[in-house]
mmCIF file of C-alpha atoms in Angstrom:
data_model
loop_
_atom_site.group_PDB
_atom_site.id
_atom_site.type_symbol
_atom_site.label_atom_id
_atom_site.label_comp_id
_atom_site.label_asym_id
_atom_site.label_seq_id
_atom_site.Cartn_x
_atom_site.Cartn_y
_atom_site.Cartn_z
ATOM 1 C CA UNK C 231 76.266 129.586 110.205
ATOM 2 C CA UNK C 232 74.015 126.703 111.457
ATOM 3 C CA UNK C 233 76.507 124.117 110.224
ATOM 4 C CA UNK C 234 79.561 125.782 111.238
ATOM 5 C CA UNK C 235 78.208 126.058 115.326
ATOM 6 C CA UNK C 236 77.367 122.182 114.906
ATOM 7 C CA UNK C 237 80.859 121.793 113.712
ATOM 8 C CA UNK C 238 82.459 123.373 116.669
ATOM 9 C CA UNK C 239 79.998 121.786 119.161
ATOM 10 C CA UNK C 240 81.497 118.073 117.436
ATOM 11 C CA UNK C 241 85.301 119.252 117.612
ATOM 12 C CA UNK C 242 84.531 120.343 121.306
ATOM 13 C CA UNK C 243 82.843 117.269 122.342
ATOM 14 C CA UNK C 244 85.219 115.350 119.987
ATOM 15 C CA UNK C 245 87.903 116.472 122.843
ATOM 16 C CA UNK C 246 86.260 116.302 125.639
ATOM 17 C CA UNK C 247 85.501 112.807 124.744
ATOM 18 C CA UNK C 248 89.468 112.348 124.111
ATOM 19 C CA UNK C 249 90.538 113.789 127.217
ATOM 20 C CA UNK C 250 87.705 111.661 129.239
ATOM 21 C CA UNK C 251 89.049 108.314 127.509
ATOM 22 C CA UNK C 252 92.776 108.868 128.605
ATOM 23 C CA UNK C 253 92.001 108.512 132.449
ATOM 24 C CA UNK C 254 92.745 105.334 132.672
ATOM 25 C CA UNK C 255 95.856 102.945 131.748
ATOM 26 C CA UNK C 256 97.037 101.827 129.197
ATOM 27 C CA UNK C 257 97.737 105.376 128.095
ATOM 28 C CA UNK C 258 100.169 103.808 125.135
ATOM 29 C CA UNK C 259 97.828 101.770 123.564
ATOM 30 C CA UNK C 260 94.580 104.081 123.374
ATOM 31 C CA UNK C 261 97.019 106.716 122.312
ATOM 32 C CA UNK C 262 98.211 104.340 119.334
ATOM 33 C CA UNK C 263 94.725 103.365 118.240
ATOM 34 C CA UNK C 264 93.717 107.437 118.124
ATOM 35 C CA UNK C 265 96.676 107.782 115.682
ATOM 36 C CA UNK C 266 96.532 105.077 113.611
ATOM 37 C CA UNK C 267 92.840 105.677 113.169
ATOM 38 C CA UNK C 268 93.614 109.495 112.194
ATOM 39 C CA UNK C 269 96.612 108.682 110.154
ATOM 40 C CA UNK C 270 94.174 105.298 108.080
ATOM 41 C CA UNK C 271 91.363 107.773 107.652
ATOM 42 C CA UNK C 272 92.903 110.984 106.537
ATOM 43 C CA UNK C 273 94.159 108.679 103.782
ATOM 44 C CA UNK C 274 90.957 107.433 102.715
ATOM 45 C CA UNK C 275 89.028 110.340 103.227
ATOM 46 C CA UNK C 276 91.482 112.118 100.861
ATOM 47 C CA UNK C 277 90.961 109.650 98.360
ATOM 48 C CA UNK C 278 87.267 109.154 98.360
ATOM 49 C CA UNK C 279 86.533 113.470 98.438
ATOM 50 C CA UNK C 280 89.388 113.468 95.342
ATOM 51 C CA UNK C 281 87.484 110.688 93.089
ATOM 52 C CA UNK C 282 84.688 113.134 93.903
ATOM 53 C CA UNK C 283 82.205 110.362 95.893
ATOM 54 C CA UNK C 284 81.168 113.221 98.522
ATOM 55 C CA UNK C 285 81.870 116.501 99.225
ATOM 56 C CA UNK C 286 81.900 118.283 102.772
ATOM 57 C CA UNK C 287 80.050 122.298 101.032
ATOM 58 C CA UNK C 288 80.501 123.451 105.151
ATOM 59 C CA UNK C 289 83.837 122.685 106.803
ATOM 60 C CA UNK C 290 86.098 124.430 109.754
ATOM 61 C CA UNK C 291 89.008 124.240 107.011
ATOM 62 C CA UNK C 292 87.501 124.494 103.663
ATOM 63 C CA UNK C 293 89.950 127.173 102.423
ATOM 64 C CA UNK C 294 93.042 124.547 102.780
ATOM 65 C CA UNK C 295 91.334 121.221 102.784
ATOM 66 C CA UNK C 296 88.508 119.197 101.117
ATOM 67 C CA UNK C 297 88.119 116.675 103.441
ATOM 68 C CA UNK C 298 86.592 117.065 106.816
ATOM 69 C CA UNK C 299 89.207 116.947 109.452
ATOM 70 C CA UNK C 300 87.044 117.647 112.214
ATOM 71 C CA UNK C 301 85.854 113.731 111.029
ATOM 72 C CA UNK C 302 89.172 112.318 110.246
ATOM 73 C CA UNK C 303 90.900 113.677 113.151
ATOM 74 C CA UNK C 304 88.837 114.264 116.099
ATOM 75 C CA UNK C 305 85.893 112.241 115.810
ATOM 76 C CA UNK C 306 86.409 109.019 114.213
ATOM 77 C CA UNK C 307 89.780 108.566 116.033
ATOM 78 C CA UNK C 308 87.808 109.161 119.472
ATOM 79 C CA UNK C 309 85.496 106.708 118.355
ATOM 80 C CA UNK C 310 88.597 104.458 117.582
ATOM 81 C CA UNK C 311 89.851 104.834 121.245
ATOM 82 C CA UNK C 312 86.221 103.827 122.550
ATOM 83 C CA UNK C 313 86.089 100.705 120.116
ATOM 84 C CA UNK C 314 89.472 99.966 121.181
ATOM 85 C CA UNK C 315 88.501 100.362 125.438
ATOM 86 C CA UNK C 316 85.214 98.472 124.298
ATOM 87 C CA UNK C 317 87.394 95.246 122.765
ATOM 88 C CA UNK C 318 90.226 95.540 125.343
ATOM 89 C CA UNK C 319 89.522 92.028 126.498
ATOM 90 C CA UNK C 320 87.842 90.752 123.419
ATOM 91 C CA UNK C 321 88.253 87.529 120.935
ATOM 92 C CA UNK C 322 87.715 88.155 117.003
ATOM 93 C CA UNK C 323 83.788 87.785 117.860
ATOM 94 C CA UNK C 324 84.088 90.931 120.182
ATOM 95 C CA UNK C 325 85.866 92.524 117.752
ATOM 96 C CA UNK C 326 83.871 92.539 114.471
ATOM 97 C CA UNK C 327 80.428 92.726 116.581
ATOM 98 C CA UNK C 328 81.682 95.872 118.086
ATOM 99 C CA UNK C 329 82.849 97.144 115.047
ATOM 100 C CA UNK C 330 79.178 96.135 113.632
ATOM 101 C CA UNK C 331 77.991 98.511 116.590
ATOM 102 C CA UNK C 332 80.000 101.517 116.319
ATOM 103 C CA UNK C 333 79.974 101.673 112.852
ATOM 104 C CA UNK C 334 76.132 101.581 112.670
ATOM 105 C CA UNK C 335 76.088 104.686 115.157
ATOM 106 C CA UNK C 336 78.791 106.932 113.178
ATOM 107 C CA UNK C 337 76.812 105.968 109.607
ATOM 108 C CA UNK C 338 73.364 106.661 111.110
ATOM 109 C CA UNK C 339 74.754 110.439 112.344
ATOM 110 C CA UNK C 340 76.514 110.728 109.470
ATOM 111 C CA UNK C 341 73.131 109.695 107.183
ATOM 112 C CA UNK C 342 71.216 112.453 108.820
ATOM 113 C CA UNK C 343 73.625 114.967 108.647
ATOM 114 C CA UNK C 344 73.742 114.460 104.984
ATOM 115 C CA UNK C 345 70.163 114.664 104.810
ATOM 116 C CA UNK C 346 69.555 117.916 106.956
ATOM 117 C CA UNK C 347 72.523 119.610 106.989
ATOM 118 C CA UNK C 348 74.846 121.319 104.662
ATOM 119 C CA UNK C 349 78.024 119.460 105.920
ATOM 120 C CA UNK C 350 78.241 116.622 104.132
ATOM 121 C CA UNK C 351 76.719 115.765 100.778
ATOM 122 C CA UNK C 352 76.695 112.157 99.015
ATOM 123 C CA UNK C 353 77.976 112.199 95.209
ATOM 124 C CA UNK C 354 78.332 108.349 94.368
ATOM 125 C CA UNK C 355 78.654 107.301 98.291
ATOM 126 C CA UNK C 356 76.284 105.587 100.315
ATOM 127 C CA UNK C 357 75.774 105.169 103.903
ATOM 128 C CA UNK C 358 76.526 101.499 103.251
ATOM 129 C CA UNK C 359 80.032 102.400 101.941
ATOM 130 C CA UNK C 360 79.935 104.025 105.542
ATOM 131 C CA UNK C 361 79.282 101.468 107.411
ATOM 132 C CA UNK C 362 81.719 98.939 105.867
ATOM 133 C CA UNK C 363 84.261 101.252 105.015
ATOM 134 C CA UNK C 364 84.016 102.149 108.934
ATOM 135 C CA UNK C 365 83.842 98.468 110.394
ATOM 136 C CA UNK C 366 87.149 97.136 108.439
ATOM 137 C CA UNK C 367 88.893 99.939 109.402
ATOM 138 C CA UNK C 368 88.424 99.815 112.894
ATOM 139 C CA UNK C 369 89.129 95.924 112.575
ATOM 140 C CA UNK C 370 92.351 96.377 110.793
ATOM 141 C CA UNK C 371 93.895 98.601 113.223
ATOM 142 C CA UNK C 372 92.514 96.536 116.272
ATOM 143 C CA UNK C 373 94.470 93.558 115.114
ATOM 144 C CA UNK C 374 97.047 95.919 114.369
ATOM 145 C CA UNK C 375 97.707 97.003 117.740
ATOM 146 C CA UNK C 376 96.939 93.561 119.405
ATOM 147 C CA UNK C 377 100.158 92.098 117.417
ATOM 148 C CA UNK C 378 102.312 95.449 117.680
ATOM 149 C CA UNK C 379 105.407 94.127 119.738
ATOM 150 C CA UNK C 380 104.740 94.868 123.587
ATOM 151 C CA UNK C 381 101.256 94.062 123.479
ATOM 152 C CA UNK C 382 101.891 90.830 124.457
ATOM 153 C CA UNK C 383 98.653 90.629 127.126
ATOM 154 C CA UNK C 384 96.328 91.498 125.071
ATOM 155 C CA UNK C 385 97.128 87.699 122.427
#
């Protein structure tokens, strides 16, 4: 019951946080990045829970799904719109030391969630796996978006 209430407080801050980052133009592109982060990490979460590298015992949807998608949907995307705000105006330095920075924050919640909680347990992942898993995600799909046609002040 514990796990499921800090589920629900995530997904509610999760869109709180969402609503809060849209207040401001350009509406397009933070939309884009919460998408493509969703749609990128719904893929590899998929994968990695199917191969069996970690397992998620408490979850909102665990009749119909294995992976979280209170992670894959809602909170990493969010994140994903914050990097995004964060690197608006950034070079490729910007960009990876950013990634370096939000990255570290989701692997160290997600390291003691996995050690105190119920709602994520490691099989053959590692927080490391995490981290850089995280960070070259949120790369790729920055540079995606920055060469997307009509992004053209943002090159």
């Amino acid at each position: 019951m514990f796990e499921k209430a800090i589920l629900w407080l995530l997904v509610f801050l999760g869109i709180g946080l969402f609503i809060f980052s849209l207040r401001k133009p350009p509406l397009k592109e933070w939309l884009l990045f919460f998408l493509l982060t969703g749609y990128f990490s719904s893929i590899i979460g998929v994968i990695v829970v199917e191969e069996g590298m970690l397992t998620y015992p408490v979850n909102l949807f665990n009749r119909h799904f294995d992976s979280s998608l209170t992670y894959e949907y809602v909170l990493f995307p969010v994140l994903g719109i914050y990097y995004y705000q964060s690197t608006f105006r950034s070079g490729w330095g910007g960009y990876v030391g950013k990634a370096a920075i939000y990255s570290a924050i989701i692997t160290i919640l997600e390291f003691f969630l996995e050690k105190y909680t119920d709602l994520i347990h490691y099989e053959s992942w590692t927080w490391w796996y995490t981290f850089l898993s995280t960070l070259l995600l949120l790369v790729m799909i920055r540079v995606i978006v920055k060469y997307l046609p009509g992004n053209e002040q943002q090159r």
